[in-house]
Short mmCIF file of N, CA, C and O and ligand atoms in Angstrom, two decimals:
data_model
loop_
_atom_site.label_atom_id
_atom_site.label_comp_id
_atom_site.label_asym_id
_atom_site.label_seq_id
_atom_site.Cartn_x
_atom_site.Cartn_y
_atom_site.Cartn_z
N MET A 1 -32.35 -6.67 -29.63
CA MET A 1 -31.84 -6.79 -28.88
C MET A 1 -32.37 -5.95 -28.07
O MET A 1 -32.67 -4.56 -27.93
N PRO A 2 -31.42 -6.77 -26.90
CA PRO A 2 -32.17 -6.45 -25.28
C PRO A 2 -31.87 -4.46 -25.00
O PRO A 2 -30.42 -4.60 -25.81
N LEU A 3 -32.50 -4.07 -24.42
CA LEU A 3 -31.97 -2.46 -23.92
C LEU A 3 -31.75 -2.19 -25.46
O LEU A 3 -30.88 -0.42 -25.16
N GLU A 4 -32.21 -2.09 -26.55
CA GLU A 4 -31.91 -1.22 -27.71
C GLU A 4 -32.75 -0.04 -27.26
O GLU A 4 -31.57 1.39 -27.77
N ASP A 5 -33.44 0.42 -27.30
CA ASP A 5 -34.27 1.77 -26.96
C ASP A 5 -32.95 2.45 -25.68
O ASP A 5 -32.73 3.87 -26.01
N TYR A 6 -32.54 2.22 -24.66
CA TYR A 6 -32.19 2.64 -24.01
C TYR A 6 -30.63 2.83 -24.38
O TYR A 6 -30.15 4.46 -23.98
N LYS A 7 -30.22 2.00 -25.06
CA LYS A 7 -28.39 2.44 -25.84
C LYS A 7 -28.55 2.98 -27.09
O LYS A 7 -27.92 4.52 -27.08
N ARG A 8 -29.92 3.11 -27.71
CA ARG A 8 -29.94 4.07 -28.69
C ARG A 8 -29.80 5.77 -28.27
O ARG A 8 -29.65 6.99 -29.03
N LYS A 9 -30.59 5.97 -26.95
CA LYS A 9 -30.67 7.54 -26.75
C LYS A 9 -29.45 8.10 -25.79
O LYS A 9 -29.22 8.89 -25.72
N ARG A 10 -28.53 7.26 -25.86
CA ARG A 10 -27.39 7.44 -25.04
C ARG A 10 -26.52 7.48 -25.85
O ARG A 10 -25.89 6.08 -26.66
N ASP A 11 -25.03 7.94 -25.74
CA ASP A 11 -23.84 8.16 -26.42
C ASP A 11 -23.24 8.20 -25.00
O ASP A 11 -22.94 8.80 -24.11
N PHE A 12 -22.35 6.66 -24.93
CA PHE A 12 -21.64 6.23 -23.40
C PHE A 12 -20.33 6.64 -23.45
O PHE A 12 -19.62 6.48 -22.59
N SER A 13 -20.00 7.50 -24.55
CA SER A 13 -18.74 7.80 -24.49
C SER A 13 -18.63 9.37 -23.54
O SER A 13 -17.67 10.29 -23.57
N LYS A 14 -20.13 9.86 -24.12
CA LYS A 14 -20.11 11.14 -22.92
C LYS A 14 -20.94 10.84 -21.86
O LYS A 14 -20.55 12.06 -21.31
N THR A 15 -21.91 9.72 -21.63
CA THR A 15 -22.84 9.67 -20.26
C THR A 15 -22.08 9.28 -19.49
O THR A 15 -21.19 7.88 -20.18
N ILE A 16 -21.80 9.04 -18.50
CA ILE A 16 -21.46 8.07 -17.38
C ILE A 16 -22.40 7.30 -16.41
O ILE A 16 -21.75 6.50 -15.78
N GLU A 17 -23.57 7.22 -17.34
CA GLU A 17 -24.60 6.37 -16.81
C GLU A 17 -23.91 4.57 -17.45
O GLU A 17 -23.40 4.61 -18.02
N PRO A 18 -24.90 3.76 -17.08
CA PRO A 18 -24.68 2.04 -17.00
C PRO A 18 -24.47 2.14 -18.44
O PRO A 18 -25.30 2.21 -18.89
N ARG A 19 -23.46 1.38 -18.98
CA ARG A 19 -23.61 1.07 -20.65
C ARG A 19 -24.64 -0.10 -20.82
O ARG A 19 -25.02 -0.47 -22.09
N GLY A 20 -25.30 -0.43 -19.94
CA GLY A 20 -26.47 -1.12 -20.00
C GLY A 20 -26.06 -2.88 -20.54
O GLY A 20 -26.36 -2.94 -21.66
N GLU A 21 -24.89 -3.10 -19.82
CA GLU A 21 -24.51 -4.69 -20.48
C GLU A 21 -25.38 -5.99 -20.08
O GLU A 21 -25.97 -5.68 -19.19
N VAL A 22 -26.15 -6.35 -21.13
CA VAL A 22 -26.82 -7.49 -20.80
C VAL A 22 -26.47 -8.86 -20.73
O VAL A 22 -25.26 -9.07 -21.18
N LYS A 23 -26.54 -9.64 -19.36
CA LYS A 23 -25.89 -10.57 -18.90
C LYS A 23 -26.20 -11.92 -19.51
O LYS A 23 -27.79 -12.27 -19.68
N ASP A 24 -25.82 -12.57 -20.46
CA ASP A 24 -25.75 -13.62 -21.36
C ASP A 24 -26.64 -14.80 -20.19
O ASP A 24 -25.95 -15.03 -19.14
N SER A 25 -27.24 -15.72 -20.78
CA SER A 25 -27.95 -16.34 -19.50
C SER A 25 -27.03 -17.49 -19.04
O SER A 25 -26.47 -18.17 -17.86
N ASN A 26 -25.35 -17.54 -19.88
CA ASN A 26 -25.17 -18.59 -19.46
C ASN A 26 -23.66 -18.05 -19.30
O ASN A 26 -22.74 -18.69 -18.83
N GLU A 27 -23.44 -16.54 -18.40
CA GLU A 27 -22.66 -16.10 -18.21
C GLU A 27 -22.52 -15.62 -16.67
O GLU A 27 -23.67 -15.80 -16.15
N ASN A 28 -21.40 -15.63 -15.84
CA ASN A 28 -22.03 -15.93 -14.45
C ASN A 28 -21.07 -14.58 -14.13
O ASN A 28 -19.73 -14.43 -14.76
N VAL A 29 -20.70 -14.23 -12.99
CA VAL A 29 -19.90 -13.08 -12.42
C VAL A 29 -18.65 -13.75 -11.44
O VAL A 29 -19.34 -14.75 -10.73
N PHE A 30 -17.71 -12.87 -11.57
CA PHE A 30 -16.29 -13.67 -10.86
C PHE A 30 -15.89 -12.14 -10.15
O PHE A 30 -16.09 -11.18 -10.71
N VAL A 31 -15.45 -12.20 -9.28
CA VAL A 31 -14.37 -11.29 -8.65
C VAL A 31 -13.23 -11.87 -7.51
O VAL A 31 -13.51 -13.00 -7.34
N VAL A 32 -12.22 -11.00 -7.58
CA VAL A 32 -11.05 -11.30 -6.92
C VAL A 32 -10.79 -9.63 -6.04
O VAL A 32 -10.65 -8.85 -6.48
N GLN A 33 -11.30 -10.20 -4.94
CA GLN A 33 -10.82 -8.94 -3.97
C GLN A 33 -9.46 -9.14 -2.91
O GLN A 33 -9.40 -9.93 -2.58
N GLU A 34 -8.61 -8.31 -3.16
CA GLU A 34 -7.09 -8.49 -2.38
C GLU A 34 -8.16 -7.79 -0.79
O GLU A 34 -8.67 -6.74 -0.72
N HIS A 35 -7.55 -8.35 -0.33
CA HIS A 35 -8.06 -8.46 1.28
C HIS A 35 -7.15 -8.17 2.44
O HIS A 35 -6.42 -9.04 2.65
N HIS A 36 -6.88 -7.05 2.75
CA HIS A 36 -5.67 -6.51 3.72
C HIS A 36 -6.06 -7.16 5.08
O HIS A 36 -6.66 -6.03 6.12
N ALA A 37 -6.43 -8.26 5.55
CA ALA A 37 -6.78 -8.82 6.71
C ALA A 37 -5.52 -9.04 7.35
O ALA A 37 -4.83 -8.30 6.90
N THR A 38 -5.37 -9.73 8.42
CA THR A 38 -4.17 -10.07 9.55
C THR A 38 -3.14 -10.43 8.29
O THR A 38 -2.02 -10.26 8.81
N HIS A 39 -3.64 -11.46 7.73
CA HIS A 39 -2.41 -11.48 6.11
C HIS A 39 -3.38 -11.38 5.26
O HIS A 39 -4.58 -11.83 4.89
N LEU A 40 -2.29 -10.50 4.05
CA LEU A 40 -2.84 -10.60 2.80
C LEU A 40 -2.96 -11.53 2.14
O LEU A 40 -2.54 -12.59 2.35
N HIS A 41 -4.24 -11.74 1.58
CA HIS A 41 -4.78 -12.59 0.72
C HIS A 41 -5.59 -11.87 0.04
O HIS A 41 -6.24 -11.07 -0.25
N TYR A 42 -6.23 -12.81 -1.71
CA TYR A 42 -7.36 -12.61 -2.47
C TYR A 42 -8.18 -13.52 -2.38
O TYR A 42 -7.82 -14.42 -2.62
N ASP A 43 -9.72 -12.87 -2.34
CA ASP A 43 -10.57 -13.93 -2.39
C ASP A 43 -10.98 -14.03 -3.52
O ASP A 43 -11.36 -12.91 -4.04
N PHE A 44 -11.28 -15.25 -3.78
CA PHE A 44 -11.68 -15.77 -5.55
C PHE A 44 -13.18 -16.01 -5.28
O PHE A 44 -12.95 -17.19 -4.52
N ARG A 45 -14.02 -15.15 -5.84
CA ARG A 45 -15.15 -15.99 -5.99
C ARG A 45 -15.91 -16.14 -7.38
O ARG A 45 -16.41 -14.94 -8.16
N LEU A 46 -16.74 -17.12 -6.82
CA LEU A 46 -17.35 -17.38 -8.38
C LEU A 46 -19.10 -17.36 -8.04
O LEU A 46 -19.50 -18.01 -7.07
N GLU A 47 -19.63 -16.66 -9.00
CA GLU A 47 -21.12 -16.73 -8.48
C GLU A 47 -21.53 -18.39 -9.17
O GLU A 47 -21.26 -18.84 -10.46
N VAL A 48 -22.19 -18.91 -8.53
CA VAL A 48 -22.77 -20.68 -8.62
C VAL A 48 -24.11 -20.91 -7.83
O VAL A 48 -24.41 -20.61 -6.33
N GLN A 49 -24.45 -20.91 -8.38
CA GLN A 49 -26.72 -21.29 -8.23
C GLN A 49 -26.75 -19.84 -7.22
O GLN A 49 -27.46 -20.27 -5.78
N GLY A 50 -26.39 -18.65 -7.46
CA GLY A 50 -27.37 -18.00 -6.51
C GLY A 50 -26.97 -17.16 -5.29
O GLY A 50 -26.67 -16.44 -4.73
N VAL A 51 -25.02 -18.01 -5.40
CA VAL A 51 -24.31 -17.55 -4.57
C VAL A 51 -23.00 -17.32 -5.23
O VAL A 51 -22.30 -17.88 -6.36
N LEU A 52 -21.87 -16.55 -3.97
CA LEU A 52 -20.60 -16.72 -4.23
C LEU A 52 -19.86 -18.10 -3.68
O LEU A 52 -19.85 -17.50 -2.84
N LYS A 53 -19.37 -19.11 -4.48
CA LYS A 53 -18.71 -19.63 -3.92
C LYS A 53 -17.58 -19.01 -4.05
O LYS A 53 -16.95 -18.33 -5.03
N SER A 54 -16.68 -19.20 -2.97
CA SER A 54 -15.30 -18.51 -2.22
C SER A 54 -14.21 -19.38 -1.78
O SER A 54 -14.35 -20.32 -1.14
N TRP A 55 -13.13 -19.00 -2.15
CA TRP A 55 -11.49 -19.29 -1.86
C TRP A 55 -10.84 -18.34 -1.52
O TRP A 55 -10.71 -16.81 -2.18
N ALA A 56 -10.06 -18.40 -0.68
CA ALA A 56 -9.03 -17.50 -0.14
C ALA A 56 -7.44 -18.10 -0.41
O ALA A 56 -7.22 -19.13 -0.41
N VAL A 57 -7.22 -17.14 -1.18
CA VAL A 57 -5.92 -17.66 -2.03
C VAL A 57 -4.76 -16.56 -1.36
O VAL A 57 -4.52 -15.58 -2.00
N PRO A 58 -3.88 -17.15 -0.94
CA PRO A 58 -3.02 -16.35 0.04
C PRO A 58 -1.74 -15.61 -1.22
O PRO A 58 -1.63 -14.63 -0.90
N LYS A 59 -1.67 -16.30 -2.00
CA LYS A 59 -0.62 -15.92 -3.11
C LYS A 59 -1.23 -14.91 -3.98
O LYS A 59 -0.44 -14.45 -5.05
N GLY A 60 -2.58 -14.95 -4.31
CA GLY A 60 -3.26 -14.59 -5.46
C GLY A 60 -3.29 -15.62 -6.54
O GLY A 60 -2.65 -16.39 -7.07
N VAL A 61 -4.37 -15.02 -7.62
CA VAL A 61 -4.50 -15.93 -8.29
C VAL A 61 -3.43 -15.45 -9.87
O VAL A 61 -3.43 -14.38 -10.37
N PRO A 62 -3.06 -16.70 -9.96
CA PRO A 62 -1.82 -16.34 -11.20
C PRO A 62 -2.60 -15.93 -12.50
O PRO A 62 -3.46 -16.34 -12.62
N ARG A 63 -1.84 -15.02 -13.14
CA ARG A 63 -2.00 -14.67 -14.63
C ARG A 63 -1.27 -15.49 -15.76
O ARG A 63 -1.68 -15.24 -16.55
N LYS A 64 -0.30 -16.39 -14.88
CA LYS A 64 0.64 -17.14 -16.08
C LYS A 64 0.28 -18.71 -15.85
O LYS A 64 -0.13 -19.10 -14.82
N PRO A 65 -0.21 -19.28 -16.86
CA PRO A 65 -0.24 -20.73 -16.95
C PRO A 65 1.14 -21.27 -16.15
O PRO A 65 2.03 -20.63 -16.35
N GLY A 66 1.22 -22.51 -15.34
CA GLY A 66 1.95 -23.38 -14.83
C GLY A 66 2.70 -22.78 -13.68
O GLY A 66 3.13 -23.44 -12.78
N VAL A 67 1.79 -21.74 -13.30
CA VAL A 67 1.97 -21.76 -11.88
C VAL A 67 0.95 -22.19 -11.07
O VAL A 67 -0.52 -21.39 -10.83
N LYS A 68 0.91 -22.98 -9.30
CA LYS A 68 -0.37 -23.45 -8.86
C LYS A 68 -0.25 -22.76 -7.78
O LYS A 68 0.87 -22.42 -6.95
N ARG A 69 -1.40 -22.40 -7.37
CA ARG A 69 -1.47 -21.59 -6.16
C ARG A 69 -2.44 -22.69 -5.16
O ARG A 69 -3.62 -23.05 -5.59
N LEU A 70 -2.12 -22.48 -3.85
CA LEU A 70 -2.89 -22.87 -2.90
C LEU A 70 -4.51 -21.98 -2.65
O LEU A 70 -4.59 -20.86 -2.67
N ALA A 71 -5.99 -22.18 -2.76
CA ALA A 71 -7.13 -21.81 -2.39
C ALA A 71 -7.80 -22.53 -1.64
O ALA A 71 -8.22 -23.84 -1.77
N VAL A 72 -7.75 -21.63 -0.16
CA VAL A 72 -8.66 -22.25 0.55
C VAL A 72 -9.96 -22.05 0.93
O VAL A 72 -10.46 -21.14 0.75
N ALA A 73 -11.11 -23.06 0.29
CA ALA A 73 -12.40 -22.75 0.53
C ALA A 73 -12.78 -22.02 1.70
O ALA A 73 -12.67 -22.45 2.89
N THR A 74 -13.95 -20.91 1.74
CA THR A 74 -14.14 -20.07 2.67
C THR A 74 -16.07 -20.46 2.24
O THR A 74 -16.13 -20.71 1.51
N GLU A 75 -16.51 -19.63 3.43
CA GLU A 75 -18.07 -19.87 3.38
C GLU A 75 -18.58 -18.84 2.37
O GLU A 75 -17.98 -17.99 1.32
N ASP A 76 -19.87 -19.72 1.86
CA ASP A 76 -20.58 -19.03 0.47
C ASP A 76 -20.88 -17.43 0.93
O ASP A 76 -20.97 -17.39 2.00
N HIS A 77 -20.90 -16.33 -0.06
CA HIS A 77 -21.08 -15.30 -0.09
C HIS A 77 -21.92 -14.65 -0.40
O HIS A 77 -22.61 -15.56 -1.79
N PRO A 78 -23.18 -13.84 -0.07
CA PRO A 78 -23.94 -13.39 -1.57
C PRO A 78 -23.47 -12.63 -2.60
O PRO A 78 -22.38 -12.43 -2.20
N LEU A 79 -24.14 -12.79 -3.08
CA LEU A 79 -23.59 -12.13 -4.89
C LEU A 79 -23.60 -10.87 -4.49
O LEU A 79 -22.59 -10.31 -5.58
N ASP A 80 -24.37 -9.64 -4.10
CA ASP A 80 -24.07 -8.64 -4.19
C ASP A 80 -22.59 -8.12 -3.31
O ASP A 80 -22.09 -7.22 -3.38
N TYR A 81 -21.53 -9.36 -2.70
CA TYR A 81 -20.38 -9.20 -2.40
C TYR A 81 -19.60 -8.82 -3.09
O TYR A 81 -18.49 -8.38 -2.83
N ALA A 82 -19.93 -9.27 -4.57
CA ALA A 82 -19.12 -9.16 -5.54
C ALA A 82 -18.87 -7.60 -5.89
O ALA A 82 -17.52 -7.23 -6.40
N ALA A 83 -19.96 -6.43 -5.45
CA ALA A 83 -19.59 -5.61 -5.70
C ALA A 83 -18.82 -4.09 -4.69
O ALA A 83 -18.47 -3.21 -4.42
N PHE A 84 -18.27 -5.75 -3.33
CA PHE A 84 -18.09 -4.62 -1.99
C PHE A 84 -16.59 -4.15 -2.15
O PHE A 84 -15.61 -5.21 -2.57
N GLU A 85 -16.05 -3.31 -1.63
CA GLU A 85 -15.06 -2.71 -1.13
C GLU A 85 -15.07 -1.58 0.25
O GLU A 85 -16.18 -1.03 -0.19
N GLY A 86 -14.44 -1.59 0.22
CA GLY A 86 -14.60 -1.02 1.72
C GLY A 86 -13.74 -1.51 3.20
O GLY A 86 -12.54 -2.90 2.69
N GLU A 87 -13.76 -1.16 4.39
CA GLU A 87 -12.93 -1.15 5.21
C GLU A 87 -13.97 -1.91 6.49
O GLU A 87 -15.17 -1.62 6.77
N ILE A 88 -13.47 -3.04 6.94
CA ILE A 88 -14.41 -4.10 7.47
C ILE A 88 -13.47 -3.80 9.58
O ILE A 88 -12.33 -3.88 9.29
N PRO A 89 -14.21 -3.08 10.03
CA PRO A 89 -13.81 -2.86 10.65
C PRO A 89 -13.45 -3.44 11.92
O PRO A 89 -13.58 -4.81 11.80
N GLU A 90 -11.81 -2.76 12.85
CA GLU A 90 -11.13 -3.87 13.55
C GLU A 90 -12.31 -4.69 14.78
O GLU A 90 -13.15 -4.21 15.01
N GLY A 91 -11.93 -6.01 14.89
CA GLY A 91 -12.71 -6.75 15.91
C GLY A 91 -13.84 -7.61 15.37
O GLY A 91 -14.49 -8.31 15.71
N GLU A 92 -14.09 -7.43 14.10
CA GLU A 92 -15.29 -8.04 13.13
C GLU A 92 -14.41 -9.22 12.68
O GLU A 92 -13.32 -8.61 12.49
N TYR A 93 -15.08 -9.83 11.80
CA TYR A 93 -14.63 -11.10 10.92
C TYR A 93 -13.68 -10.58 9.76
O TYR A 93 -14.54 -9.71 8.78
N GLY A 94 -12.49 -10.50 9.61
CA GLY A 94 -12.52 -10.21 8.49
C GLY A 94 -11.47 -8.76 8.58
O GLY A 94 -11.61 -8.43 7.31
N ALA A 95 -11.63 -8.63 9.43
CA ALA A 95 -11.06 -6.98 9.79
C ALA A 95 -9.98 -6.59 8.73
O ALA A 95 -9.33 -6.87 8.56
N GLY A 96 -10.02 -5.57 8.22
CA GLY A 96 -8.94 -4.78 7.16
C GLY A 96 -10.04 -4.63 5.77
O GLY A 96 -10.70 -4.59 5.92
N VAL A 97 -8.93 -3.96 4.88
CA VAL A 97 -9.45 -3.24 4.10
C VAL A 97 -9.70 -4.13 2.78
O VAL A 97 -8.98 -5.52 2.64
N VAL A 98 -10.86 -4.18 1.71
CA VAL A 98 -11.05 -5.31 0.88
C VAL A 98 -11.03 -3.90 -0.38
O VAL A 98 -12.24 -3.10 -0.29
N LYS A 99 -10.33 -4.57 -1.43
CA LYS A 99 -10.32 -3.71 -2.73
C LYS A 99 -10.79 -4.62 -3.87
O LYS A 99 -10.17 -6.12 -3.67
N ILE A 100 -11.57 -4.08 -5.24
CA ILE A 100 -11.52 -5.45 -6.08
C ILE A 100 -10.51 -5.19 -6.92
O ILE A 100 -9.97 -4.37 -7.08
N TRP A 101 -9.95 -6.30 -6.75
CA TRP A 101 -8.75 -7.05 -7.43
C TRP A 101 -8.87 -7.12 -9.28
O TRP A 101 -7.97 -6.62 -9.79
N ASP A 102 -10.04 -7.89 -9.68
CA ASP A 102 -10.53 -8.05 -10.40
C ASP A 102 -12.02 -8.31 -10.47
O ASP A 102 -12.13 -8.80 -9.56
N ARG A 103 -12.44 -8.05 -11.71
CA ARG A 103 -13.89 -8.57 -11.98
C ARG A 103 -14.56 -8.72 -13.56
O ARG A 103 -13.82 -8.26 -13.79
N GLY A 104 -15.16 -9.56 -13.49
CA GLY A 104 -15.79 -9.63 -14.76
C GLY A 104 -16.82 -11.19 -14.70
O GLY A 104 -17.46 -11.45 -13.77
N SER A 105 -16.76 -11.72 -16.29
CA SER A 105 -17.98 -12.59 -16.25
C SER A 105 -17.37 -14.00 -16.31
O SER A 105 -15.71 -13.76 -16.84
N TYR A 106 -17.72 -15.01 -16.21
CA TYR A 106 -16.80 -16.19 -16.57
C TYR A 106 -18.34 -17.08 -17.23
O TYR A 106 -19.31 -17.01 -17.25
N ILE A 107 -17.79 -18.21 -18.08
CA ILE A 107 -18.26 -18.91 -18.71
C ILE A 107 -17.77 -20.50 -18.08
O ILE A 107 -16.82 -20.64 -18.00
N PRO A 108 -18.65 -21.12 -17.58
CA PRO A 108 -18.59 -22.39 -17.01
C PRO A 108 -18.74 -23.69 -17.59
O PRO A 108 -18.97 -23.82 -18.76
N GLU A 109 -17.24 -24.47 -17.22
CA GLU A 109 -16.97 -25.40 -18.24
C GLU A 109 -17.27 -26.69 -17.53
O GLU A 109 -18.18 -27.95 -18.08
N LYS A 110 -17.25 -26.84 -16.32
CA LYS A 110 -17.67 -27.81 -15.85
C LYS A 110 -17.32 -27.79 -14.24
O LYS A 110 -16.14 -26.71 -13.57
N ILE A 111 -18.62 -27.86 -13.17
CA ILE A 111 -18.35 -27.39 -11.93
C ILE A 111 -19.08 -28.51 -11.33
O ILE A 111 -20.12 -29.16 -11.29
N THR A 112 -18.16 -29.29 -10.41
CA THR A 112 -18.41 -30.15 -9.55
C THR A 112 -17.71 -29.71 -8.12
O THR A 112 -17.24 -28.88 -7.70
N ASP A 113 -18.21 -31.22 -7.24
CA ASP A 113 -17.53 -30.53 -5.73
C ASP A 113 -16.21 -30.91 -5.69
O ASP A 113 -15.57 -30.40 -5.28
N ARG A 114 -15.53 -31.67 -6.66
CA ARG A 114 -13.99 -32.01 -6.68
C ARG A 114 -13.23 -31.33 -7.81
O ARG A 114 -12.00 -30.79 -7.81
N GLU A 115 -14.05 -30.44 -8.80
CA GLU A 115 -12.80 -29.51 -10.34
C GLU A 115 -13.51 -28.93 -10.78
O GLU A 115 -15.16 -29.28 -10.92
N ILE A 116 -13.61 -27.67 -10.90
CA ILE A 116 -14.05 -26.47 -11.64
C ILE A 116 -12.92 -26.10 -12.86
O ILE A 116 -11.78 -25.64 -12.58
N ILE A 117 -13.93 -25.95 -13.61
CA ILE A 117 -12.95 -25.40 -15.22
C ILE A 117 -14.12 -24.34 -15.30
O ILE A 117 -14.82 -24.42 -15.74
N VAL A 118 -13.35 -23.22 -15.54
CA VAL A 118 -13.99 -21.89 -15.82
C VAL A 118 -13.33 -20.93 -17.03
O VAL A 118 -12.50 -20.84 -16.77
N GLU A 119 -13.93 -20.21 -17.97
CA GLU A 119 -13.33 -19.56 -18.83
C GLU A 119 -13.65 -18.09 -17.87
O GLU A 119 -14.76 -17.19 -18.13
N LEU A 120 -12.27 -17.47 -17.83
CA LEU A 120 -12.86 -15.82 -16.83
C LEU A 120 -12.64 -14.84 -18.09
O LEU A 120 -11.73 -14.98 -18.90
N ARG A 121 -13.54 -13.83 -17.99
CA ARG A 121 -13.03 -12.62 -18.54
C ARG A 121 -13.66 -11.86 -18.12
O ARG A 121 -14.20 -10.70 -18.01
N GLY A 122 -12.38 -11.53 -17.09
CA GLY A 122 -12.25 -10.25 -16.47
C GLY A 122 -11.13 -8.91 -17.41
O GLY A 122 -10.64 -9.16 -18.12
N GLU A 123 -10.77 -7.95 -16.50
CA GLU A 123 -9.91 -7.16 -16.82
C GLU A 123 -8.17 -7.68 -16.87
O GLU A 123 -7.65 -7.75 -17.32
N LYS A 124 -7.99 -8.65 -15.27
CA LYS A 124 -6.76 -9.04 -15.37
C LYS A 124 -6.59 -10.36 -15.76
O LYS A 124 -5.34 -10.75 -16.13
N LEU A 125 -7.49 -11.16 -15.21
CA LEU A 125 -7.46 -12.70 -15.21
C LEU A 125 -8.77 -12.98 -17.00
O LEU A 125 -9.68 -12.23 -17.02
N LYS A 126 -8.20 -13.74 -17.53
CA LYS A 126 -8.22 -13.86 -19.04
C LYS A 126 -7.97 -15.44 -19.41
O LYS A 126 -6.90 -15.82 -19.10
N GLY A 127 -8.84 -16.14 -19.82
CA GLY A 127 -8.80 -17.46 -19.97
C GLY A 127 -9.00 -18.73 -19.20
O GLY A 127 -10.10 -18.00 -18.03
N LYS A 128 -8.80 -19.87 -19.43
CA LYS A 128 -9.52 -21.08 -18.65
C LYS A 128 -8.63 -21.27 -17.73
O LYS A 128 -7.46 -21.12 -17.55
N TYR A 129 -9.05 -21.26 -16.42
CA TYR A 129 -8.99 -21.63 -14.81
C TYR A 129 -8.85 -22.93 -14.26
O TYR A 129 -10.76 -23.20 -14.54
N VAL A 130 -8.46 -23.64 -13.43
CA VAL A 130 -8.65 -24.96 -12.79
C VAL A 130 -8.88 -25.03 -11.89
O VAL A 130 -7.65 -24.73 -10.72
N LEU A 131 -9.66 -25.16 -10.83
CA LEU A 131 -9.50 -25.64 -9.27
C LEU A 131 -10.13 -26.69 -9.32
O LEU A 131 -10.88 -27.74 -9.48
N ILE A 132 -8.80 -27.64 -8.31
CA ILE A 132 -9.15 -28.70 -8.12
C ILE A 132 -9.25 -29.41 -6.56
O ILE A 132 -7.56 -28.65 -5.76
N ARG A 133 -10.03 -29.90 -5.94
CA ARG A 133 -9.88 -29.99 -4.35
C ARG A 133 -8.62 -31.24 -4.32
O ARG A 133 -8.85 -32.37 -4.91
N LEU A 134 -8.26 -30.91 -2.76
CA LEU A 134 -6.98 -32.06 -2.45
C LEU A 134 -8.19 -32.87 -1.30
O LEU A 134 -8.38 -31.97 -0.25
N LYS A 135 -7.81 -33.89 -1.89
CA LYS A 135 -8.55 -34.95 -0.59
C LYS A 135 -9.90 -34.37 -0.18
O LYS A 135 -10.76 -33.86 -1.51
N ASP A 136 -10.52 -34.48 0.68
CA ASP A 136 -12.10 -33.91 1.28
C ASP A 136 -11.53 -32.92 1.93
O ASP A 136 -12.93 -32.78 2.77
N GLY A 137 -10.76 -31.86 2.25
CA GLY A 137 -10.74 -30.89 3.41
C GLY A 137 -11.30 -29.63 2.11
O GLY A 137 -11.81 -29.82 0.96
N LYS A 138 -10.70 -28.68 2.63
CA LYS A 138 -11.26 -26.89 2.12
C LYS A 138 -9.80 -26.61 0.72
O LYS A 138 -9.73 -25.90 0.71
N ASN A 139 -9.20 -27.22 1.33
CA ASN A 139 -7.91 -26.75 0.54
C ASN A 139 -7.86 -27.64 -0.84
O ASN A 139 -7.82 -28.48 -1.41
N TRP A 140 -7.87 -26.30 -1.72
CA TRP A 140 -7.70 -26.98 -3.57
C TRP A 140 -6.85 -26.17 -4.22
O TRP A 140 -5.95 -25.17 -3.61
N LEU A 141 -6.33 -26.41 -5.35
CA LEU A 141 -5.08 -26.14 -6.33
C LEU A 141 -5.53 -25.06 -7.74
O LEU A 141 -6.93 -25.49 -7.71
N LEU A 142 -5.47 -23.90 -7.44
CA LEU A 142 -5.99 -23.43 -8.41
C LEU A 142 -4.71 -22.79 -9.36
O LEU A 142 -3.67 -22.45 -8.69
N PHE A 143 -4.93 -22.82 -10.81
CA PHE A 143 -4.27 -22.32 -12.02
C PHE A 143 -4.78 -22.25 -12.73
O PHE A 143 -5.73 -22.25 -13.29
N LYS A 144 -3.86 -21.56 -13.73
CA LYS A 144 -4.54 -20.93 -15.27
C LYS A 144 -4.20 -22.52 -16.09
O LYS A 144 -2.90 -22.89 -15.79
N LYS A 145 -4.96 -22.51 -17.38
CA LYS A 145 -4.91 -23.35 -18.02
C LYS A 145 -3.92 -22.93 -19.11
O LYS A 145 -4.19 -22.19 -19.70
N LYS A 146 -3.28 -24.33 -19.35
CA LYS A 146 -2.08 -23.72 -21.13
C LYS A 146 -3.30 -23.18 -22.14
O LYS A 146 -4.07 -24.23 -22.01
N GLU A 147 -2.95 -22.17 -22.69
CA GLU A 147 -3.93 -21.96 -23.83
C GLU A 147 -3.83 -23.37 -24.70
O GLU A 147 -2.53 -24.23 -24.82
N GLU A 148 -5.01 -23.32 -25.60
CA GLU A 148 -5.10 -24.59 -26.16
C GLU A 148 -4.88 -24.64 -27.69
O GLU A 148 -5.02 -23.14 -28.08
N VAL A 149 -4.16 -25.23 -28.22
CA VAL A 149 -3.93 -24.74 -29.79
C VAL A 149 -5.00 -25.28 -30.63
O VAL A 149 -5.63 -26.23 -30.22
N ARG A 150 -5.19 -24.20 -31.28
CA ARG A 150 -6.52 -24.32 -32.66
C ARG A 150 -6.12 -24.96 -33.87
O ARG A 150 -4.99 -24.00 -34.24
MN1 MN B 1 -11.04 -12.81 3.19
#
């Protein structure tokens, strides 16, 4: 088991040190940042090939299936942006307060230029999410998939 010694020496119910989550090689990071810019929106970001693929979702990422939301593709962001919270100063691009709304890992099921299916494992967002690109533009539809009956 990775980090065995590290974990054995610490009682994480008592120390505030990192618990030493080990990243599954098949797991990637996602984050949703609440961004109080000119218009409040939520930035949905998925780690893909070393960068954060990003979309601005004006109405936020739905927590229930059946709700479709517009997601506008924005520029790729660096991976460490997933930890960013703070205030972008007035006059700068995206000026306003950024807060992490949810974050976690995801398992990719399908990632192409037109369609993305991922299983999110966040605090708030859990389950399969689909992004479908509309025509050849920047607009995508984002929704949660209905639970599969097993
Ligand atoms: Mn933004």
